[in-house]
Amino acid sequence: MEKTSDNSTSDVEASGEEPVNSGQHVNPRDGIKNSQWILTCIALYLGALLYGLDTTIAADVQAQVYEALGHIEKLPWIGLGFPMASVATILPFGRAYALFNIKVLLLSSIVVFEAGSALCGAAPTSDALIIGRAIAGVGGAGMYLGALTYSSTFTTKTEAPLYNALTGLSWGVGCILGPVIGGAFSVSSATWRWAFYINLPAAGILLPIYLFIVPSKNPRPDLTIKQKFADIDWIGAIIYATIFVLFMIVVTFSGSTFAWNYTTSIVLWVVFGVCLIAFTLQQGLKIFTTDEHRIFPVHFLKSRSLVLLYIATGSAGAAQGVVLYYTPLFFQFTKGDSPLQAAVRLLPFICVFIVFVMAAGATLPIVGRYNLYYFVGGCFISIGGALLCTINETTSTGKIYGYEALSAIGIGLLFQIGYAVAVAKVSPKDEPKAIGFINVAQIGTIAISLAIAGSIFQNVGFNLLKSAFAGRHLPDDYIRSALAGTLSPVFSSGDAEIIHVAVVAVAETIRKIFSLVAAAGALVVVSSLLMRFEKIDLSIVAGG
């Protein structure tokens, strides 16, 4: 049970949940050899790294994809399709991991992930590439939740923060390396297609470990397969997925593909609103579901701590997504970097992020006061984001590196600790739901922030470019093409004046996008001040 410095009861206790500590002191890895567990962790961490890699690998291949497949208006979906599909399926996966054999689910997720990756690599059209990204995103969500579920199932509460940190670190490193690896493939003879094909041999190497070494566990052996499927809130899952997909579509396409006041845009917003209301009513009134089975853990909303953890974790994810996607893009436009060179500019972020993710995971069980981590981390994100809002095409590379590093300190401190804190604040039967809840915050907000940032880039960028090119009588399609990067007609025109005007306008657009990072940091700070000033006890051994 958690201990609080002010002797107040926990939020989940107040809402009538069972106590955290079951009173049992059983080693959750009884019967598992150390060598087996080490190999299991290696496979899980490398799987999380592949998932992170695919989350951002499209950041530095979009120009080459545009050159090969065309359709600039669909470019945002190359990056968004993956996290969108992941978030749309996180809650059903979270419920499934509480019911089905976790090894079977993990292996099934890997198969789906690899199938999507293969389709992406072989995609003959942009539509096929987007579909492949969505399929891979579904599998990736299952892989990542599987890794987190293994960490929760086979570790003690003392160990869980470090194992969660290592899982998050693997995913985070993958996210950071994504633009680097994507950029390397996009300028090599292998082409951008191997940015997706690379998952196939990587999974092939790990497959024997997944098949023969990774332990198996059935969380509900008392239920039949049919009963387990019946225990999933399929109606809620479908409505939830529909809500998220509609939001991503309308935010991404409004303004760039069709005007905000266009009939299609209005209809999509209306349908999104109707689905949101329907989901709220269906979950709140338990229509065609029950308290235990509903897809969204509504009772978590009664917990101030869990709600604030959701907001703070989501804000950190949003900040990370924006920095990862738009810092390399800024260098490509303003410094003339190749995709690989621009991605390497993230190294200051990578190194600092790794150090502080590990530091937070190792020290949280000792310090216990998680709200302090969120306050300090939020301050660093706010400062780094505010400084990134000041950059322009003349800002020195050294200063930008420093601003990246400041943001990375804050993001690293917060990125993964929400999982350990959330699990510590719920009853054992709600642990899978808590993991899914925080995962929706983390991955979901990354997807939402990228959709919003992409909308700003397409809409604000186009308006700034059109204003800058006023009087030149250039067609709108030609102006908008500048947002596709250095392979666009604008940058390949050889007209130094036009290129300079485009660079200034695009740099200004990206500078505005970085305001999302500063806002995310400020939201974390506010959330930390509203959190309980308590010390959670992570020293208790989890029940078997």
XYZ file of C-alpha atoms in Angstrom:
544
model
C 0.000 0.000 0.000
C 1.250 3.468 -0.719
C 2.216 5.734 2.148
C 1.456 9.389 2.090
C 3.232 12.066 4.011
C 0.006 13.733 5.048
C -1.699 10.491 6.208
C -4.406 10.995 3.629
C -5.919 8.034 1.829
C -5.060 7.371 -1.777
C -7.394 8.375 -4.572
C -8.200 4.795 -5.503
C -8.962 3.900 -1.905
C -11.355 6.820 -1.772
C -13.155 5.506 -4.828
C -13.723 2.127 -3.202
C -10.969 0.118 -4.876
C -9.173 -2.777 -3.200
C -5.919 -2.071 -1.388
C -2.765 -2.236 -3.437
C -0.917 -4.798 -1.309
C -2.408 -8.270 -1.338
C -0.253 -9.268 1.603
C 1.488 -12.018 -0.323
C 5.255 -12.056 -0.669
C 5.804 -14.421 -3.561
C 8.606 -13.982 -6.083
C 6.801 -13.380 -9.399
C 9.673 -15.086 -11.287
C 9.561 -18.373 -9.376
C 10.449 -21.159 -11.789
C 12.134 -18.850 -14.310
C 15.907 -19.160 -14.658
C 17.970 -15.974 -14.570
C 19.334 -16.660 -18.046
C 15.800 -17.136 -19.370
C 14.660 -13.869 -17.824
C 17.676 -11.961 -19.166
C 17.027 -13.208 -22.710
C 13.334 -12.405 -22.299
C 14.133 -8.841 -21.284
C 16.535 -8.423 -24.199
C 13.869 -9.601 -26.658
C 11.188 -7.391 -25.099
C 13.425 -4.314 -25.058
C 14.506 -4.837 -28.663
C 10.852 -5.280 -29.629
C 10.027 -1.997 -27.879
C 12.939 -0.393 -29.728
C 11.531 -1.558 -33.093
C 8.140 -0.141 -32.124
C 9.718 3.190 -31.226
C 11.746 3.115 -34.431
C 8.631 2.773 -36.548
C 6.850 5.512 -34.603
C 9.229 8.146 -35.992
C 11.078 6.528 -38.891
C 8.820 8.289 -41.384
C 10.030 11.696 -40.193
C 13.024 11.691 -42.537
C 11.759 9.706 -45.524
C 8.807 11.839 -46.504
C 10.631 13.794 -49.210
C 11.784 10.580 -50.893
C 8.315 9.031 -50.544
C 6.838 12.139 -52.161
C 9.329 11.872 -55.013
C 8.519 8.184 -55.551
C 4.765 8.079 -54.896
C 3.553 11.694 -55.113
C 0.464 13.056 -53.320
C 1.901 15.693 -50.995
C -1.481 16.027 -49.247
C -1.095 12.438 -47.975
C 2.437 12.857 -46.623
C 1.337 13.554 -43.005
C -0.337 10.144 -42.946
C 2.966 8.379 -43.546
C 3.928 9.502 -40.061
C 0.475 9.616 -38.459
C -0.924 6.288 -39.658
C 1.284 4.279 -37.323
C 0.618 6.020 -33.968
C -3.040 6.563 -34.912
C -3.646 2.836 -35.359
C -1.643 2.114 -32.200
C -3.771 4.368 -30.049
C -7.014 3.161 -31.627
C -6.225 -0.371 -30.420
C -4.404 0.238 -27.125
C -7.467 -0.106 -24.894
C -8.650 -3.402 -26.459
C -5.095 -4.718 -26.194
C -4.942 -3.663 -22.563
C -8.131 -5.591 -21.839
C -6.909 -8.587 -23.850
C -3.649 -8.792 -21.885
C -5.713 -9.107 -18.703
C -7.569 -12.102 -20.158
C -5.532 -14.040 -22.711
C -2.163 -15.772 -22.573
C 0.319 -12.907 -22.760
C 2.851 -14.864 -24.823
C 0.269 -15.762 -27.485
C -0.846 -12.130 -27.702
C 2.737 -10.922 -27.964
C 3.566 -13.365 -30.779
C 0.365 -12.455 -32.627
C 1.245 -8.763 -32.348
C 4.702 -9.401 -33.798
C 3.175 -11.187 -36.810
C 0.826 -8.245 -37.473
C 3.672 -5.744 -37.043
C 5.865 -7.599 -39.536
C 3.034 -7.956 -42.051
C 2.464 -4.198 -41.957
C 6.183 -3.519 -42.309
C 6.394 -5.790 -45.359
C 3.477 -3.988 -46.992
C 5.112 -0.606 -46.313
C 8.357 -1.699 -47.912
C 6.625 -3.048 -51.017
C 3.979 -0.298 -51.253
C 3.278 0.627 -54.911
C 1.163 3.653 -53.943
C 0.911 6.120 -51.084
C -2.426 4.577 -50.075
C -0.808 1.146 -49.736
C 1.974 2.668 -47.651
C -0.531 4.324 -45.328
C -2.474 1.064 -44.909
C 0.762 -0.773 -44.152
C 1.675 1.833 -41.553
C -1.711 1.390 -39.871
C -1.372 -2.414 -39.794
C 2.132 -2.141 -38.338
C 0.807 0.335 -35.767
C -1.738 -2.188 -34.507
C 0.954 -4.837 -34.096
C 3.348 -2.369 -32.519
C 0.793 -1.412 -29.863
C 0.433 -5.064 -28.927
C 4.214 -5.503 -28.758
C 4.729 -2.491 -26.519
C 1.847 -3.284 -24.181
C 3.136 -6.845 -24.078
C 6.540 -5.663 -22.884
C 4.934 -3.479 -20.215
C 2.666 -6.344 -19.158
C 5.660 -8.662 -18.749
C 7.350 -5.978 -16.620
C 4.260 -5.715 -14.444
C 3.617 -9.464 -14.231
C 7.111 -10.794 -13.547
C 8.640 -8.055 -11.363
C 8.184 -6.789 -7.826
C 6.953 -3.285 -7.140
C 10.498 -2.247 -6.252
C 11.804 -3.527 -9.583
C 8.901 -2.328 -11.730
C 9.986 1.341 -12.097
C 13.417 0.311 -13.402
C 12.012 -2.312 -15.770
C 9.403 0.153 -16.994
C 12.159 2.728 -17.462
C 14.173 0.256 -19.522
C 11.126 -0.540 -21.668
C 10.379 3.150 -22.124
C 14.045 3.869 -22.735
C 14.126 1.223 -25.479
C 11.039 2.707 -27.083
C 12.357 6.242 -26.640
C 15.741 5.392 -28.133
C 13.922 3.781 -31.042
C 11.871 6.959 -31.496
C 15.017 9.047 -31.511
C 16.945 6.725 -33.825
C 13.977 6.513 -36.201
C 14.778 9.727 -38.093
C 18.485 8.810 -38.186
C 17.927 5.340 -39.629
C 15.154 6.521 -41.940
C 17.377 9.317 -43.196
C 20.279 6.923 -43.749
C 18.181 4.565 -45.841
C 16.500 7.387 -47.784
C 19.834 8.661 -49.147
C 21.363 5.216 -49.707
C 21.060 2.812 -52.617
C 18.742 0.682 -50.465
C 16.145 3.520 -50.693
C 13.509 4.517 -48.189
C 11.773 1.143 -48.554
C 14.371 -0.511 -46.333
C 13.399 1.834 -43.540
C 10.393 -0.509 -43.258
C 11.887 -3.760 -44.541
C 14.525 -3.611 -41.785
C 11.940 -4.906 -39.305
C 11.768 -8.275 -41.071
C 15.333 -9.534 -40.473
C 15.344 -7.936 -37.011
C 12.260 -9.927 -36.008
C 13.685 -13.050 -37.609
C 16.709 -12.873 -35.314
C 14.526 -12.437 -32.220
C 11.876 -14.995 -33.158
C 13.568 -18.048 -31.534
C 13.733 -16.194 -28.218
C 10.061 -15.238 -28.422
C 9.061 -18.797 -29.343
C 11.210 -20.866 -26.992
C 12.528 -18.633 -24.189
C 9.915 -16.004 -23.302
C 7.739 -17.372 -20.458
C 4.053 -17.968 -20.851
C 1.321 -16.880 -18.459
C -2.447 -17.145 -18.622
C -3.929 -14.454 -16.346
C -7.427 -16.007 -16.407
C -7.173 -19.793 -16.669
C -10.644 -20.046 -15.163
C -12.260 -18.691 -18.351
C -12.727 -20.363 -21.719
C -11.641 -18.639 -24.943
C -15.279 -17.887 -25.730
C -15.819 -16.329 -22.296
C -12.694 -14.209 -22.692
C -13.864 -12.803 -26.018
C -17.263 -12.113 -24.459
C -15.571 -10.205 -21.640
C -14.233 -7.564 -24.043
C -16.367 -4.482 -24.607
C -16.351 -4.670 -28.412
C -18.914 -1.895 -28.903
C -16.911 0.482 -26.747
C -13.694 -0.527 -28.509
C -15.161 0.157 -31.969
C -16.596 3.538 -30.976
C -13.327 4.516 -29.283
C -11.296 3.623 -32.364
C -13.735 5.517 -34.583
C -13.436 8.646 -32.432
C -9.667 8.674 -32.630
C -9.468 7.960 -36.356
C -12.056 10.638 -37.168
C -10.202 13.211 -35.089
C -6.926 12.465 -36.832
C -8.539 12.640 -40.276
C -10.354 15.911 -39.745
C -7.372 17.652 -38.115
C -4.933 16.436 -40.764
C -7.001 17.130 -43.876
C -8.825 20.306 -42.847
C -7.235 23.323 -44.464
C -4.782 21.406 -46.642
C -7.048 18.964 -48.513
C -10.355 20.758 -47.979
C -11.250 24.097 -46.439
C -12.258 24.309 -42.789
C -15.741 25.477 -43.797
C -16.056 22.853 -46.533
C -19.020 20.480 -46.239
C -16.811 17.422 -45.784
C -14.934 19.068 -42.919
C -18.125 20.102 -41.143
C -19.690 16.665 -41.546
C -16.591 14.947 -40.161
C -16.530 17.235 -37.125
C -20.238 16.544 -36.508
C -19.777 12.779 -36.800
C -16.766 12.981 -34.481
C -18.868 14.856 -31.901
C -21.719 12.354 -32.153
C -19.333 9.423 -31.673
C -17.701 11.128 -28.696
C -21.089 11.652 -27.030
C -22.105 8.062 -27.848
C -18.894 6.704 -26.304
C -19.350 8.809 -23.171
C -22.902 7.587 -22.715
C -22.079 3.969 -23.559
C -19.224 3.832 -21.061
C -20.861 5.951 -18.373
C -24.224 4.161 -18.472
C -22.628 0.737 -19.139
C -24.724 0.111 -22.253
C -24.019 -3.415 -23.549
C -21.195 -3.713 -21.002
C -20.504 -3.787 -17.273
C -18.281 -2.046 -14.738
C -15.646 -4.732 -15.045
C -15.785 -5.190 -18.817
C -16.097 -1.668 -20.218
C -13.167 -0.714 -22.393
C -12.368 2.569 -20.660
C -11.612 2.537 -16.907
C -14.196 5.179 -16.027
C -13.571 4.789 -12.298
C -10.026 6.113 -12.860
C -11.579 9.508 -13.550
C -12.525 9.659 -9.874
C -8.851 9.621 -8.980
C -7.233 13.034 -9.066
C -3.801 11.451 -9.166
C -4.543 9.185 -12.142
C -6.106 12.005 -14.145
C -3.122 14.263 -13.490
C -0.710 11.430 -14.347
C -2.559 11.034 -17.647
C -2.264 14.743 -18.444
C 1.389 14.992 -17.443
C 2.441 11.812 -19.273
C 0.575 12.917 -22.380
C 2.199 16.331 -22.265
C 5.673 14.799 -22.074
C 4.824 12.564 -25.028
C 3.577 15.526 -27.048
C 6.767 17.469 -26.373
C 8.913 14.521 -27.402
C 6.984 13.952 -30.639
C 7.233 17.569 -31.757
C 10.957 17.873 -30.987
C 11.756 14.594 -32.736
C 9.841 15.384 -35.907
C 10.482 19.078 -36.385
C 14.069 19.590 -35.225
C 15.530 17.520 -38.112
C 13.086 19.227 -40.481
C 14.278 22.635 -39.311
C 17.906 21.726 -40.037
C 17.022 20.365 -43.476
C 15.374 23.620 -44.480
C 17.705 26.126 -42.831
C 21.110 24.412 -42.976
C 20.646 22.427 -46.171
C 21.262 19.142 -44.333
C 20.572 15.782 -45.896
C 17.995 13.666 -44.030
C 20.792 11.741 -42.339
C 22.755 14.845 -41.358
C 19.624 16.472 -39.960
C 18.719 13.404 -37.922
C 22.216 13.218 -36.437
C 21.565 16.700 -35.056
C 19.327 14.944 -32.514
C 22.302 13.373 -30.764
C 22.288 15.928 -27.892
C 18.646 15.080 -27.323
C 19.342 11.335 -27.518
C 22.173 11.314 -24.982
C 20.460 13.536 -22.424
C 17.120 11.737 -22.808
C 18.721 8.330 -22.139
C 20.528 9.548 -19.027
C 17.440 11.085 -17.449
C 15.028 8.255 -18.289
C 17.356 5.865 -16.470
C 17.978 8.298 -13.615
C 14.251 8.732 -13.028
C 13.576 4.987 -13.111
C 16.428 4.218 -10.700
C 15.715 6.987 -8.179
C 11.913 7.013 -8.055
C 11.695 4.039 -5.624
C 14.154 5.856 -3.355
C 12.685 9.355 -3.526
C 9.056 8.308 -3.799
C 7.690 11.832 -4.282
C 6.703 11.592 -7.926
C 5.165 15.077 -8.012
C 8.670 16.557 -7.649
C 9.783 14.759 -10.808
C 6.860 16.201 -12.720
C 7.494 19.712 -11.407
C 11.200 19.712 -12.263
C 10.634 17.972 -15.587
C 7.852 20.350 -16.548
C 10.077 23.341 -15.827
C 12.828 22.021 -18.092
C 10.370 21.258 -20.900
C 8.876 24.743 -20.612
C 12.281 26.425 -20.705
C 13.565 24.312 -23.577
C 10.346 24.759 -25.531
C 10.297 28.520 -24.961
C 13.879 28.800 -26.209
C 13.067 26.708 -29.290
C 10.335 29.251 -30.028
C 13.047 31.901 -30.459
C 15.080 30.174 -33.171
C 15.185 31.252 -36.807
C 17.229 30.471 -39.914
C 20.245 32.357 -38.480
C 20.324 30.750 -35.015
C 23.591 28.941 -34.333
C 23.630 25.160 -34.241
C 25.158 25.181 -30.752
C 22.235 27.103 -29.291
C 19.709 24.744 -30.837
C 21.630 21.790 -29.384
C 21.407 23.405 -25.952
C 17.668 23.980 -26.288
C 17.204 20.350 -27.350
C 19.138 19.167 -24.302
C 17.047 21.250 -21.889
C 13.867 19.765 -23.325
C 15.368 16.276 -23.164
C 16.089 16.623 -19.422
C 12.443 17.276 -18.680
C 11.056 14.720 -21.118
C 13.455 12.045 -19.873
C 12.512 12.607 -16.229
C 8.804 12.188 -16.928
C 8.642 9.874 -19.856
C 8.160 6.520 -18.134
C 7.550 6.999 -14.429
C 3.793 7.345 -14.927
C 3.500 3.583 -15.438
C 5.080 2.725 -12.084
C 3.107 5.380 -10.204
C -0.219 4.428 -11.800
C 0.264 0.717 -11.071
C 1.206 1.540 -7.469
C -2.031 3.479 -7.017
C -4.505 0.840 -8.201
C -5.579 -2.587 -7.040
C -3.859 -5.654 -8.549
C -6.831 -6.475 -10.770
C -6.657 -2.987 -12.292
C -2.940 -3.053 -13.102
C -3.433 -3.985 -16.813
C -5.994 -1.189 -17.110
C -3.585 1.272 -15.493
C -0.853 0.331 -17.971
C -3.252 0.805 -20.895
C -4.527 4.073 -19.424
C -1.040 5.596 -19.236
C -0.118 4.110 -22.613
C -3.073 5.889 -24.209
C -1.812 9.108 -22.638
C 1.729 8.577 -23.894
C 1.227 7.233 -27.418
C -2.145 8.865 -27.987
C -0.949 12.352 -27.216
C 2.096 11.882 -29.423
C -0.254 11.080 -32.299
C -2.574 13.983 -31.469
C 0.315 16.441 -31.130
C 1.776 15.329 -34.473
C -1.630 15.735 -36.113
C -1.980 19.251 -34.703
C 1.622 20.097 -35.587
C 1.100 18.726 -39.094
C -2.019 20.846 -39.478
C -0.090 23.937 -38.351
C 2.746 23.092 -40.731
C 0.407 22.655 -43.706
C -1.942 25.578 -42.974
C 0.291 28.199 -41.353
C 3.178 27.225 -43.603
C 1.101 27.620 -46.734
C -0.263 30.985 -45.595
C 3.213 32.300 -44.763
C 4.610 31.045 -48.072
C 1.724 32.522 -50.036
C 2.185 35.854 -48.293
C 5.936 35.750 -48.909
C 5.404 34.953 -52.597
C 2.688 37.583 -53.059
C 3.032 39.353 -56.395
C 4.885 36.474 -58.065
C 1.654 34.884 -59.328
C 2.754 31.379 -58.431
C 0.104 28.610 -58.403
C -1.022 27.315 -54.997
C 0.145 23.761 -55.713
C 3.638 25.046 -56.511
C 3.739 27.099 -53.288
C 2.454 24.218 -51.132
C 5.039 21.859 -52.627
C 7.757 23.796 -50.761
C 6.537 22.131 -47.560
C 7.605 18.740 -48.956
C 11.272 19.620 -48.545
C 14.319 20.092 -50.692
C 13.056 17.775 -53.448
C 10.112 20.060 -54.155
C 10.010 22.228 -57.338
C 10.558 25.351 -55.243
C 13.909 24.168 -53.852
C 15.050 22.492 -57.057
C 14.284 25.612 -59.114
C 17.761 27.073 -58.621
C 16.272 30.526 -57.957
C 18.237 31.711 -54.897
C 15.736 34.446 -54.033
C 12.730 32.125 -54.113
C 14.593 29.519 -52.060
C 15.577 32.091 -49.429
C 12.001 33.347 -49.126
C 10.771 29.768 -48.725
C 13.404 28.971 -46.086
C 12.462 32.000 -43.980
C 8.744 31.182 -44.180
C 9.181 27.508 -43.334
C 11.558 28.317 -40.441
C 8.960 30.706 -39.046
C 6.322 27.973 -39.319
C 8.439 25.438 -37.426
C 9.247 28.049 -34.787
C 5.517 28.441 -34.178
C 5.119 24.673 -33.921
C 7.682 24.574 -31.106
C 5.245 26.604 -29.016
C 3.452 23.274 -28.494
C 6.503 22.084 -26.534
C 6.456 25.124 -24.255
C 2.706 24.723 -23.715
C 3.142 21.020 -22.893
C 5.774 21.862 -20.289
C 3.553 24.475 -18.688
C 0.717 21.937 -18.476
C 3.036 19.482 -16.717
C 4.030 22.133 -14.174
C 0.388 22.940 -13.415
C -0.426 19.228 -13.106
C 2.481 18.686 -10.704
C 1.260 21.468 -8.438
C -2.174 19.835 -8.277
C -0.784 16.380 -7.455
C -0.740 15.078 -3.897
C 2.466 15.857 -2.037
C 2.917 12.250 -1.045
C 5.565 9.577 -0.958
C 4.519 6.332 -2.607
C 6.071 3.162 -1.239
C 7.464 0.996 -4.034
C 9.344 -1.308 -1.686
C 6.549 -3.844 -1.242
C 6.858 -7.136 -3.076
C 4.070 -7.793 -5.553
C 1.796 -10.717 -4.971
C 2.224 -13.793 -7.126
